[in-house]
Amino acid sequence: MTLSDTTVASHLLKEEALIGGSWQKAGSGKAIDVLNPATGQRLGSVPNMSGQETEQAIASAQAALGPWRSRSAGDRARILKRWHGLILENLEALAQLLTAEQGKPLAEARGEIAYGASFVEWFAEEAKRVYGDTIPAPKAGSRIIVQKQAVGVTGAIIPWNFPSALFNRKVAPALAAGCTVVVKPSELTPYSALALAWLAEEAGVPAGVINVVTGDPAPIGEALTSSSVVRKISFTGSTKIGKLLLEQASRTVKRTSMELGGNAPLIVFDDADIPTAVAACMNSKFRNAGQTCVCANRIYVQRGIFDKFTAALVDAVKKLVVGPGVGEGVTIGPLINAAAVAKVERHLADAVAKGATIIEGGSRHPLGGQYFTPTVLTGANAAMELAMDETFGPVAPLFVFDTEEEAISLANDTSYGLASYIFTSNIDRVWRVTDAIETGMVGVNEGLISNEVAPFGGIKESGLGREGSKYGIDEFLEQKYILISPTLAA
Ligand code: SIN
C-alpha cells in the first residue's frame, strides 16, 4: 500500500516539508522512505533535510515571531479553534493516515486524533488566561507587575508512538502563548504532522508560525539545539536522547521540556477489585501494543490475589486480536520496526534465563513481520532487564509481593518516575501510597490517565516540565517583572 492507496483525502497527503509557508520537496537523492509497519511496504517518502534547511526553518520562525506574538490572545485563540474544528472534520482521514504510518488499530487512531484535538481546543481557551500578577512593592509609591511573554522560537521534537496527538500537545500551547515553532516529526511517522500543519495553514495560522522539517534526527536536532535563535526545546522520546539534547541545549541555556522514558509500576493490592484492576491493566499495558511511555511495565500483584488476578489477566489477553490496524476487530497492531521486535525478544530471553515462566504468548505472531503475540509471564524479578528498562511491547511481566512497604520500595527502585498505577479499595492506603510513590502521575483504580486537563509529565530521569492542563502553557512563557517607581518630581 502506498500513501495514495489509502482512503485519505489527497489534500492531507503531504510528501513535502513546510518552511516559511512553502511546501518543499526533497532535492535530488535527498528523500527518506516511510514504511507501513503492518506490511513493511513503502508508503512514500519525505525530504531528508539537513542542518541547513533547519536553519532556514528557524529563520522563518524568527521572522514570523514578532507579528504572531503581538496579535491579541483572542485572535490566536480563534485561529486555534478553527484548527481544532478542521481536525475534527478530518478525523477519519487523519486516523487512516496515522494507522498507515504508525500501525495502531484504527479505533485507537481515531481516539488519538480526538485526544490530540482536545489539546488544541484546551489551549485555544487557555490563550486568553495568561494572567500576570501585581506584587506589593517594598518602596512606598512603587508598583511591581509580573507579566508573561512568549519564550520565542521553539523546537518541538515529536516521537513516532503518538505522532499526531503529541504534535498538537506541543504545538497548540506554543502557538497559544505566542511562540512560533520548528517541528521535527519522527522520520518513521512524518505524515500525521504534515497533515496537521496543512490543516493549521487552512485554519489561518500564518506562514512561518509552524514549520515542519523532516529527515534524520541528528543534524536537525543539532541545528535546533545549537541555534541561539531557538529559545526552547520541547522533546518527547527516550531518556538517552533527552540527555543528549539537554547537553546540547545547555550551550545556549535554552528552556527545555522533556517527556522521557517511563518504567511504570502497576500495583494490585489484595483488597483491589480484580475486574477493575484487570480492565485497567489491559488498557495501560496493551494500548498501542505496549508502545507508550506510560505503559505498565512492571505489574506487582500481592500474594493473596496473585492466582486470581493472573488467571483473569490471561483470559483478557487471549481475547486480544493481533493484525493490521485497518483489520476488523484488531486490537493489537504491529510493532513500529524490527528493532522494537528484537528488543521484546531480548527482554523475554533475559527474563526466562533469570527464572521467569511464560504463561501466555511469548513469541512472534504467526502473521510474521513486526507482529508479536501478547505475552504474560510470571516469576519476574528486579534483576531482569524488563524490570529496569521499558520493554515498549505487548509483554506483561507479573511480580509477586507481600507487603505495602515492599511494593512501594520495588516500585521506586528505578531511575524513572513518569507514571504509576495502584489498585486498592482502602482509602488510607491510597493516600499512603500516592504520597510515597516517586512518579509525576498516579492512576488509582484507573489505567488511562492521559487527558488535556491534567498535567502530563515525570520526575527523576523521566523528564522536566508538564504538558496539557493549566500548567502546560507556562512551559512556553517567560516571566518579566517590572518595577515602576514615581519620578522624583512626583
Ligand atoms: C507517550 O507515550 O509519549 C504519550 C502517551 C500519552 O499521551 O498517553
Short mmCIF file of C-alpha atoms and ligand atoms in Angstrom, two decimals:
data_model
loop_
_atom_site.label_atom_id
_atom_site.label_comp_id
_atom_site.label_asym_id
_atom_site.label_seq_id
_atom_site.Cartn_x
_atom_site.Cartn_y
_atom_site.Cartn_z
CA MET A 1 0.00 0.00 0.00
CA THR A 2 1.34 3.40 -0.88
CA LEU A 3 0.02 6.66 0.54
CA SER A 4 -2.23 7.21 -2.45
CA ASP A 5 -3.81 3.74 -1.96
CA THR A 6 -5.19 4.86 1.40
CA THR A 7 -8.66 6.30 1.64
CA VAL A 8 -7.13 9.52 2.93
CA ALA A 9 -8.20 12.60 1.04
CA SER A 10 -5.33 13.64 -1.19
CA HIS A 11 -5.06 17.15 0.28
CA LEU A 12 -3.84 15.56 3.53
CA LEU A 13 -1.09 13.54 1.87
CA LYS A 14 1.96 15.73 2.07
CA GLU A 15 5.31 14.34 0.99
CA GLU A 16 6.95 17.74 1.38
CA ALA A 17 8.34 19.64 4.32
CA LEU A 18 6.97 23.05 5.32
CA ILE A 19 9.31 26.02 5.68
CA GLY A 20 8.08 29.58 5.89
CA GLY A 21 4.73 28.73 4.34
CA SER A 22 6.27 26.95 1.36
CA TRP A 23 5.96 23.20 0.86
CA GLN A 24 9.39 21.92 -0.12
CA LYS A 25 10.18 18.74 -1.99
CA ALA A 26 13.26 16.61 -1.47
CA GLY A 27 16.24 17.75 -3.52
CA SER A 28 17.60 15.08 -5.86
CA GLY A 29 18.59 11.98 -3.91
CA LYS A 30 17.57 13.55 -0.62
CA ALA A 31 14.45 11.64 0.31
CA ILE A 32 13.77 9.26 3.15
CA ASP A 33 11.33 6.36 2.75
CA VAL A 34 8.42 5.88 5.12
CA LEU A 35 7.25 2.29 5.64
CA ASN A 36 3.93 0.83 6.66
CA PRO A 37 4.71 -1.24 9.79
CA ALA A 38 1.78 -3.56 9.02
CA THR A 39 3.27 -4.73 5.73
CA GLY A 40 6.84 -3.46 5.62
CA GLN A 41 5.93 -1.84 2.29
CA ARG A 42 6.96 1.65 1.31
CA LEU A 43 4.20 4.20 1.88
CA GLY A 44 6.04 7.09 0.31
CA SER A 45 8.88 9.42 1.16
CA VAL A 46 9.64 12.81 2.68
CA PRO A 47 12.63 15.12 2.24
CA ASN A 48 15.71 14.12 4.22
CA MET A 49 16.59 17.61 5.35
CA SER A 50 19.81 18.77 6.90
CA GLY A 51 21.06 21.38 9.30
CA GLN A 52 20.98 23.96 6.51
CA GLU A 53 17.24 23.56 5.86
CA THR A 54 16.60 23.53 9.60
CA GLU A 55 18.36 26.90 9.83
CA GLN A 56 16.05 28.22 7.08
CA ALA A 57 13.06 26.98 9.08
CA ILE A 58 14.43 28.66 12.22
CA ALA A 59 14.86 31.92 10.29
CA SER A 60 11.25 31.66 9.06
CA ALA A 61 10.01 31.04 12.58
CA GLN A 62 12.03 34.04 13.78
CA ALA A 63 10.56 36.27 11.06
CA ALA A 64 7.02 35.17 11.96
CA LEU A 65 7.51 35.55 15.71
CA GLY A 66 7.02 39.31 16.12
CA PRO A 67 3.73 39.55 14.22
CA TRP A 68 2.35 36.35 15.80
CA ARG A 69 3.12 37.19 19.41
CA SER A 70 1.83 40.73 19.03
CA ARG A 71 -1.62 39.56 17.91
CA SER A 72 -4.22 39.54 20.64
CA ALA A 73 -4.69 36.34 22.59
CA GLY A 74 -8.28 36.29 21.32
CA ASP A 75 -7.06 36.32 17.73
CA ARG A 76 -4.70 33.44 18.33
CA ALA A 77 -7.47 31.57 20.15
CA ARG A 78 -9.87 32.00 17.21
CA ILE A 79 -7.32 30.54 14.79
CA LEU A 80 -6.61 27.62 17.11
CA LYS A 81 -10.35 26.97 17.41
CA ARG A 82 -10.68 26.87 13.63
CA TRP A 83 -7.76 24.42 13.55
CA HIS A 84 -9.50 22.28 16.17
CA GLY A 85 -12.68 22.26 14.05
CA LEU A 86 -10.77 21.22 10.92
CA ILE A 87 -9.00 18.39 12.77
CA LEU A 88 -12.35 17.01 13.90
CA GLU A 89 -13.86 17.40 10.42
CA ASN A 90 -10.94 15.37 9.05
CA LEU A 91 -10.81 12.89 11.94
CA GLU A 92 -11.38 9.78 9.84
CA ALA A 93 -8.79 10.70 7.22
CA LEU A 94 -6.22 11.64 9.86
CA ALA A 95 -6.87 8.35 11.66
CA GLN A 96 -6.35 6.38 8.44
CA LEU A 97 -3.10 8.19 7.83
CA LEU A 98 -1.95 7.57 11.39
CA THR A 99 -2.69 3.85 11.18
CA ALA A 100 -0.92 3.61 7.81
CA GLU A 101 2.33 5.07 9.13
CA GLN A 102 2.25 4.03 12.79
CA GLY A 103 0.40 0.72 12.77
CA LYS A 104 -2.04 1.21 15.66
CA PRO A 105 -5.60 -0.14 15.27
CA LEU A 106 -7.99 2.30 13.60
CA ALA A 107 -10.16 2.60 16.71
CA GLU A 108 -7.10 3.72 18.68
CA ALA A 109 -6.05 6.04 15.86
CA ARG A 110 -9.47 7.73 15.95
CA GLY A 111 -9.06 8.08 19.70
CA GLU A 112 -5.62 9.63 19.23
CA ILE A 113 -6.94 12.23 16.76
CA ALA A 114 -9.71 13.24 19.17
CA TYR A 115 -7.22 13.26 22.08
CA GLY A 116 -4.84 15.46 20.10
CA ALA A 117 -7.66 17.80 19.06
CA SER A 118 -8.58 18.24 22.72
CA PHE A 119 -5.21 19.95 23.33
CA VAL A 120 -5.87 22.40 20.51
CA GLU A 121 -9.25 23.32 21.97
CA TRP A 122 -7.90 23.48 25.51
CA PHE A 123 -5.00 25.77 24.63
CA ALA A 124 -7.21 27.94 22.43
CA GLU A 125 -9.13 28.59 25.64
CA GLU A 126 -6.01 28.96 27.80
CA ALA A 127 -4.52 31.55 25.40
CA LYS A 128 -6.89 34.10 26.94
CA ARG A 129 -5.92 33.23 30.50
CA VAL A 130 -2.23 34.09 30.51
CA TYR A 131 -2.53 36.16 33.65
CA GLY A 132 0.23 38.15 35.27
CA ASP A 133 0.43 39.45 38.81
CA THR A 134 0.86 42.58 40.87
CA ILE A 135 3.02 42.43 43.97
CA PRO A 136 3.05 44.99 46.80
CA ALA A 137 6.37 46.82 46.33
CA PRO A 138 8.80 47.30 49.23
CA LYS A 139 9.06 51.04 48.42
CA ALA A 140 6.10 53.39 49.02
CA GLY A 141 4.51 54.58 45.78
CA SER A 142 6.16 51.90 43.65
CA ARG A 143 4.34 49.12 41.83
CA ILE A 144 5.57 45.68 40.84
CA ILE A 145 3.98 43.97 37.87
CA VAL A 146 4.75 40.49 36.60
CA GLN A 147 3.76 39.82 33.02
CA LYS A 148 4.17 36.78 30.87
CA GLN A 149 5.58 36.75 27.38
CA ALA A 150 6.15 34.12 24.73
CA VAL A 151 9.50 32.36 25.12
CA GLY A 152 10.13 32.73 21.38
CA VAL A 153 11.09 30.33 18.63
CA THR A 154 10.54 26.76 19.83
CA GLY A 155 11.94 23.49 18.54
CA ALA A 156 9.46 20.63 19.01
CA ILE A 157 10.64 17.05 18.53
CA ILE A 158 7.79 14.56 18.16
CA PRO A 159 8.01 10.78 18.70
CA TRP A 160 6.64 8.00 16.47
CA ASN A 161 4.31 6.41 19.03
CA PHE A 162 1.80 9.33 19.16
CA PRO A 163 2.81 11.33 16.08
CA SER A 164 -0.49 13.16 15.86
CA ALA A 165 -1.54 13.85 19.47
CA LEU A 166 1.93 14.91 20.58
CA PHE A 167 2.28 17.30 17.65
CA ASN A 168 -0.81 19.03 19.00
CA ARG A 169 0.20 18.70 22.65
CA LYS A 170 3.38 20.68 21.87
CA VAL A 171 2.36 23.00 19.05
CA ALA A 172 -1.01 24.17 20.44
CA PRO A 173 0.34 25.59 23.74
CA ALA A 174 3.33 27.11 21.94
CA LEU A 175 1.06 28.93 19.48
CA ALA A 176 -1.40 29.92 22.20
CA ALA A 177 1.46 31.51 24.15
CA GLY A 178 2.62 33.43 21.05
CA CYS A 179 5.62 31.27 20.14
CA THR A 180 6.47 30.05 16.66
CA VAL A 181 7.71 26.52 16.08
CA VAL A 182 10.05 24.37 14.08
CA VAL A 183 8.75 20.83 14.36
CA LYS A 184 10.80 17.72 13.73
CA PRO A 185 8.45 14.72 13.40
CA SER A 186 9.88 11.24 13.71
CA GLU A 187 11.32 10.08 10.39
CA LEU A 188 9.24 6.92 10.90
CA THR A 189 5.90 8.78 11.09
CA PRO A 190 6.10 12.21 9.44
CA TYR A 191 2.73 12.24 7.62
CA SER A 192 0.46 12.96 10.59
CA ALA A 193 2.49 16.06 11.44
CA LEU A 194 2.48 17.30 7.85
CA ALA A 195 -1.29 16.82 7.55
CA LEU A 196 -1.87 18.70 10.83
CA ALA A 197 0.39 21.52 9.67
CA TRP A 198 -1.59 21.76 6.44
CA LEU A 199 -4.85 21.97 8.38
CA ALA A 200 -3.32 24.65 10.60
CA GLU A 201 -2.50 26.69 7.48
CA GLU A 202 -6.09 26.25 6.31
CA ALA A 203 -7.27 27.47 9.71
CA GLY A 204 -5.32 30.69 9.23
CA VAL A 205 -2.03 30.06 11.04
CA PRO A 206 0.29 32.47 9.19
CA ALA A 207 3.29 31.34 7.14
CA GLY A 208 6.35 30.65 9.26
CA VAL A 209 4.45 30.16 12.53
CA ILE A 210 4.54 26.36 12.08
CA ASN A 211 7.48 24.90 10.15
CA VAL A 212 7.94 21.14 9.75
CA VAL A 213 11.40 19.82 8.92
CA THR A 214 11.61 16.12 8.01
CA GLY A 215 14.58 13.79 7.94
CA ASP A 216 17.27 12.17 10.05
CA PRO A 217 17.14 13.32 13.66
CA ALA A 218 20.82 14.02 14.38
CA PRO A 219 21.54 17.02 12.08
CA ILE A 220 18.11 18.55 12.65
CA GLY A 221 18.33 18.13 16.44
CA GLU A 222 21.84 19.57 16.45
CA ALA A 223 20.74 22.60 14.39
CA LEU A 224 17.76 23.22 16.68
CA THR A 225 19.72 22.90 19.91
CA SER A 226 22.74 24.89 18.79
CA SER A 227 20.84 27.86 17.34
CA SER A 228 20.82 30.92 19.56
CA VAL A 229 17.52 31.96 17.92
CA VAL A 230 15.72 28.88 19.27
CA ARG A 231 14.86 29.66 22.90
CA LYS A 232 13.02 26.50 23.83
CA ILE A 233 13.19 22.79 23.08
CA SER A 234 10.22 20.54 23.74
CA PHE A 235 11.05 16.88 23.30
CA THR A 236 9.28 13.55 23.77
CA GLY A 237 11.39 10.45 23.42
CA SER A 238 13.94 8.32 25.20
CA THR A 239 15.86 9.41 28.28
CA LYS A 240 19.10 8.72 26.39
CA ILE A 241 18.27 11.20 23.61
CA GLY A 242 16.73 13.62 26.12
CA LYS A 243 20.03 13.79 28.00
CA LEU A 244 21.91 14.44 24.76
CA LEU A 245 19.50 17.26 23.82
CA LEU A 246 19.79 18.72 27.33
CA GLU A 247 23.57 18.80 26.98
CA GLN A 248 23.34 20.43 23.56
CA ALA A 249 20.67 22.92 24.69
CA SER A 250 22.74 23.90 27.72
CA ARG A 251 25.31 25.57 25.41
CA THR A 252 22.83 28.36 24.72
CA VAL A 253 20.92 27.99 28.03
CA LYS A 254 17.58 27.17 26.44
CA ARG A 255 14.37 26.41 28.22
CA THR A 256 13.53 22.73 27.86
CA SER A 257 10.53 20.43 28.36
CA MET A 258 11.48 16.77 28.37
CA GLU A 259 8.93 13.95 28.30
CA LEU A 260 11.26 10.99 28.57
CA GLY A 261 11.17 7.28 29.25
CA GLY A 262 8.98 5.56 31.80
CA ASN A 263 9.08 2.24 33.64
CA ALA A 264 5.63 2.37 35.16
CA PRO A 265 4.82 0.14 38.12
CA LEU A 266 1.24 -1.12 38.38
CA ILE A 267 0.47 -2.40 41.88
CA VAL A 268 -2.54 -4.58 42.67
CA PHE A 269 -3.20 -4.96 46.39
CA ASP A 270 -5.13 -7.84 47.97
CA ASP A 271 -8.08 -5.50 48.59
CA ALA A 272 -8.40 -4.44 44.93
CA ASP A 273 -11.46 -5.10 42.79
CA ILE A 274 -10.00 -7.65 40.39
CA PRO A 275 -12.20 -6.91 37.31
CA THR A 276 -11.34 -3.19 37.66
CA ALA A 277 -7.63 -3.96 38.02
CA VAL A 278 -7.59 -6.34 35.06
CA ALA A 279 -9.50 -3.97 32.75
CA ALA A 280 -7.23 -1.07 33.71
CA CYS A 281 -4.11 -3.20 33.35
CA MET A 282 -5.19 -4.18 29.83
CA ASN A 283 -5.71 -0.52 28.90
CA SER A 284 -2.45 0.62 30.40
CA LYS A 285 -0.32 -2.30 29.20
CA PHE A 286 -1.67 -3.03 25.73
CA ARG A 287 -2.64 0.40 24.36
CA ASN A 288 -0.65 0.95 21.15
CA ALA A 289 0.73 -2.63 21.51
CA GLY A 290 2.56 -1.58 24.66
CA GLN A 291 4.36 1.28 22.92
CA THR A 292 3.53 4.17 25.25
CA CYS A 293 5.81 5.77 27.78
CA VAL A 294 3.09 5.45 30.44
CA CYS A 295 2.52 1.73 29.80
CA ALA A 296 2.52 -0.53 32.85
CA ASN A 297 5.98 -2.05 32.58
CA ARG A 298 6.17 -3.88 35.94
CA ILE A 299 2.99 -5.43 37.33
CA TYR A 300 3.23 -6.11 41.07
CA VAL A 301 0.46 -8.32 42.48
CA GLN A 302 0.02 -9.08 46.20
CA ARG A 303 0.35 -12.78 47.01
CA GLY A 304 -3.23 -13.26 48.31
CA ILE A 305 -4.83 -12.48 44.92
CA PHE A 306 -1.96 -13.38 42.63
CA ASP A 307 -3.53 -16.52 41.14
CA LYS A 308 -6.97 -14.98 40.65
CA PHE A 309 -5.59 -11.82 39.06
CA THR A 310 -3.23 -13.79 36.82
CA ALA A 311 -5.98 -16.09 35.55
CA ALA A 312 -8.28 -13.14 34.78
CA LEU A 313 -5.47 -11.24 33.03
CA VAL A 314 -4.55 -14.22 30.86
CA ASP A 315 -8.24 -14.63 29.90
CA ALA A 316 -8.35 -10.98 28.81
CA VAL A 317 -5.05 -11.21 26.92
CA LYS A 318 -6.27 -14.26 24.98
CA LYS A 319 -9.12 -12.08 23.64
CA LEU A 320 -6.75 -9.55 22.04
CA VAL A 321 -6.79 -9.67 18.26
CA VAL A 322 -3.45 -9.18 16.50
CA GLY A 323 -3.41 -7.89 12.95
CA PRO A 324 -3.05 -4.88 10.66
CA GLY A 325 -4.55 -1.75 12.21
CA VAL A 326 -7.12 -1.48 9.41
CA GLY A 327 -8.39 -5.03 10.10
CA GLU A 328 -11.88 -5.52 11.52
CA GLY A 329 -11.80 -6.01 15.31
CA VAL A 330 -8.00 -5.76 15.56
CA THR A 331 -6.79 -4.59 18.98
CA ILE A 332 -3.01 -5.10 18.68
CA GLY A 333 -1.18 -3.82 15.63
CA PRO A 334 2.41 -4.44 14.56
CA LEU A 335 5.37 -3.00 16.45
CA ILE A 336 6.97 0.00 14.82
CA ASN A 337 10.05 -1.72 13.38
CA ALA A 338 12.32 -4.74 13.52
CA ALA A 339 14.43 -3.22 16.31
CA ALA A 340 11.32 -2.98 18.51
CA VAL A 341 10.58 -6.68 17.98
CA ALA A 342 14.19 -7.57 18.71
CA LYS A 343 14.04 -5.63 22.00
CA VAL A 344 10.92 -7.52 23.12
CA GLU A 345 12.62 -10.82 22.29
CA ARG A 346 15.75 -9.78 24.16
CA HIS A 347 13.77 -8.85 27.28
CA LEU A 348 11.87 -12.15 27.19
CA ALA A 349 15.00 -14.27 26.72
CA ASP A 350 16.70 -12.45 29.58
CA ALA A 351 13.65 -12.88 31.83
CA VAL A 352 13.38 -16.60 31.09
CA ALA A 353 17.11 -17.08 31.70
CA LYS A 354 16.63 -15.40 35.09
CA GLY A 355 13.72 -17.59 36.16
CA ALA A 356 10.53 -16.22 34.57
CA THR A 357 7.84 -18.52 33.14
CA ILE A 358 5.91 -17.51 30.04
CA ILE A 359 2.27 -18.44 30.60
CA GLU A 360 0.77 -16.78 27.52
CA GLY A 361 2.27 -15.83 24.15
CA GLY A 362 6.00 -15.34 24.25
CA SER A 363 6.91 -15.34 20.58
CA ARG A 364 6.50 -13.56 17.27
CA HIS A 365 2.97 -13.83 15.92
CA PRO A 366 2.23 -16.29 13.07
CA LEU A 367 1.40 -13.26 10.88
CA GLY A 368 5.17 -12.65 10.78
CA GLY A 369 6.70 -9.24 10.10
CA GLN A 370 6.56 -6.97 13.12
CA TYR A 371 3.66 -8.68 14.86
CA PHE A 372 4.25 -10.04 18.37
CA THR A 373 1.86 -12.24 20.34
CA PRO A 374 0.60 -10.54 23.52
CA THR A 375 2.53 -12.12 26.35
CA VAL A 376 2.14 -12.70 30.09
CA LEU A 377 4.92 -14.01 32.27
CA THR A 378 5.18 -14.86 35.96
CA GLY A 379 8.18 -15.08 38.25
CA ALA A 380 9.51 -11.68 37.20
CA ASN A 381 12.17 -10.18 39.47
CA ALA A 382 14.20 -7.00 39.87
CA ALA A 383 17.33 -8.44 38.25
CA MET A 384 15.65 -8.77 34.86
CA GLU A 385 16.17 -6.25 32.05
CA LEU A 386 12.42 -5.78 31.78
CA ALA A 387 12.35 -4.52 35.37
CA MET A 388 14.95 -1.85 34.64
CA ASP A 389 14.10 -0.71 31.12
CA GLU A 390 10.78 -0.15 29.33
CA THR A 391 10.02 -3.07 27.03
CA PHE A 392 7.80 -0.99 24.69
CA GLY A 393 5.93 -4.05 23.54
CA PRO A 394 2.93 -6.24 24.41
CA VAL A 395 4.54 -8.01 27.38
CA ALA A 396 3.01 -8.12 30.87
CA PRO A 397 5.53 -9.31 33.47
CA LEU A 398 3.98 -10.26 36.83
CA PHE A 399 5.92 -9.83 40.07
CA VAL A 400 4.58 -11.09 43.40
CA PHE A 401 4.89 -9.07 46.65
CA ASP A 402 3.79 -9.46 50.27
CA THR A 403 3.62 -6.07 51.99
CA GLU A 404 2.73 -2.49 51.08
CA GLU A 405 6.23 -1.30 52.08
CA GLU A 406 7.80 -3.91 49.81
CA ALA A 407 5.58 -2.84 46.88
CA ILE A 408 6.50 0.83 47.34
CA SER A 409 10.17 0.06 47.60
CA LEU A 410 10.10 -2.14 44.46
CA ALA A 411 8.07 0.46 42.54
CA ASN A 412 10.53 3.24 43.40
CA ASP A 413 13.61 1.14 42.64
CA THR A 414 14.20 2.80 39.25
CA SER A 415 15.74 5.94 37.86
CA TYR A 416 12.44 6.62 36.02
CA GLY A 417 9.44 8.42 37.52
CA LEU A 418 6.76 9.00 34.91
CA ALA A 419 3.53 7.14 35.72
CA SER A 420 2.31 4.56 38.22
CA TYR A 421 -0.97 2.78 38.88
CA ILE A 422 -2.36 1.38 42.11
CA PHE A 423 -5.42 -0.77 42.74
CA THR A 424 -6.98 -0.88 46.19
CA SER A 425 -10.28 -0.22 47.92
CA ASN A 426 -8.62 1.16 51.06
CA ILE A 427 -8.65 4.97 51.07
CA ASP A 428 -5.93 5.23 53.73
CA ARG A 429 -3.70 3.13 51.53
CA VAL A 430 -4.49 5.38 48.56
CA TRP A 431 -3.08 8.37 50.46
CA ARG A 432 -0.07 6.50 51.86
CA VAL A 433 0.96 5.01 48.52
CA THR A 434 0.27 8.06 46.34
CA ASP A 435 2.38 10.12 48.79
CA ALA A 436 5.26 7.65 48.72
CA ILE A 437 5.39 6.71 45.07
CA GLU A 438 8.01 8.56 43.02
CA THR A 439 6.21 9.37 39.77
CA GLY A 440 4.73 12.51 38.23
CA MET A 441 1.36 10.82 37.62
CA VAL A 442 -0.58 8.16 39.52
CA GLY A 443 -3.71 6.33 38.42
CA VAL A 444 -5.75 4.95 41.30
CA ASN A 445 -8.11 2.17 40.15
CA GLU A 446 -7.54 3.59 36.66
CA GLY A 447 -5.30 2.63 33.74
CA LEU A 448 -5.80 5.56 31.36
CA ILE A 449 -4.52 8.78 32.88
CA SER A 450 -3.80 10.96 29.84
CA ASN A 451 -6.14 13.85 29.03
CA GLU A 452 -5.88 17.52 28.14
CA VAL A 453 -6.91 18.92 31.53
CA ALA A 454 -4.29 17.12 33.66
CA PRO A 455 -0.54 17.82 33.82
CA PHE A 456 1.35 15.09 31.93
CA GLY A 457 4.98 14.66 32.91
CA GLY A 458 7.51 12.89 35.02
CA ILE A 459 10.10 13.26 37.76
CA LYS A 460 13.56 11.72 38.18
CA GLU A 461 15.01 10.73 34.78
CA SER A 462 11.54 10.72 33.19
CA GLY A 463 11.74 14.38 32.44
CA LEU A 464 11.22 18.05 33.10
CA GLY A 465 8.08 20.12 32.76
CA ARG A 466 4.44 19.33 32.12
CA GLU A 467 2.23 19.14 29.03
CA GLY A 468 -1.51 19.79 28.88
CA SER A 469 -3.51 21.31 31.74
CA LYS A 470 -3.40 24.88 33.02
CA TYR A 471 0.34 24.36 33.66
CA GLY A 472 1.25 23.36 30.09
CA ILE A 473 1.23 26.87 28.65
CA ASP A 474 3.76 28.07 31.26
CA GLU A 475 6.39 25.95 29.51
CA PHE A 476 6.19 28.44 26.61
CA LEU A 477 6.11 31.63 28.68
CA GLU A 478 8.75 33.76 30.36
CA GLN A 479 8.01 35.98 33.32
CA LYS A 480 9.00 39.59 33.14
CA TYR A 481 8.97 41.60 36.33
CA ILE A 482 8.55 45.37 36.06
CA LEU A 483 9.17 47.78 38.96
CA ILE A 484 7.51 51.16 38.39
CA SER A 485 8.54 53.95 40.73
CA PRO A 486 7.26 57.52 40.83
CA THR A 487 9.64 60.11 39.43
CA LEU A 488 11.49 62.35 41.91
CA ALA A 489 9.28 65.20 40.71
CA ALA A 490 6.08 63.35 41.71
C1 SIN B 1 3.65 8.88 25.18
O1 SIN B 1 3.73 7.67 25.22
O2 SIN B 1 4.65 9.57 24.91
C2 SIN B 1 2.37 9.63 25.41
C3 SIN B 1 1.28 8.78 25.89
C4 SIN B 1 0.05 9.55 26.25
O3 SIN B 1 -0.08 10.74 25.94
O4 SIN B 1 -0.79 8.93 26.87
#
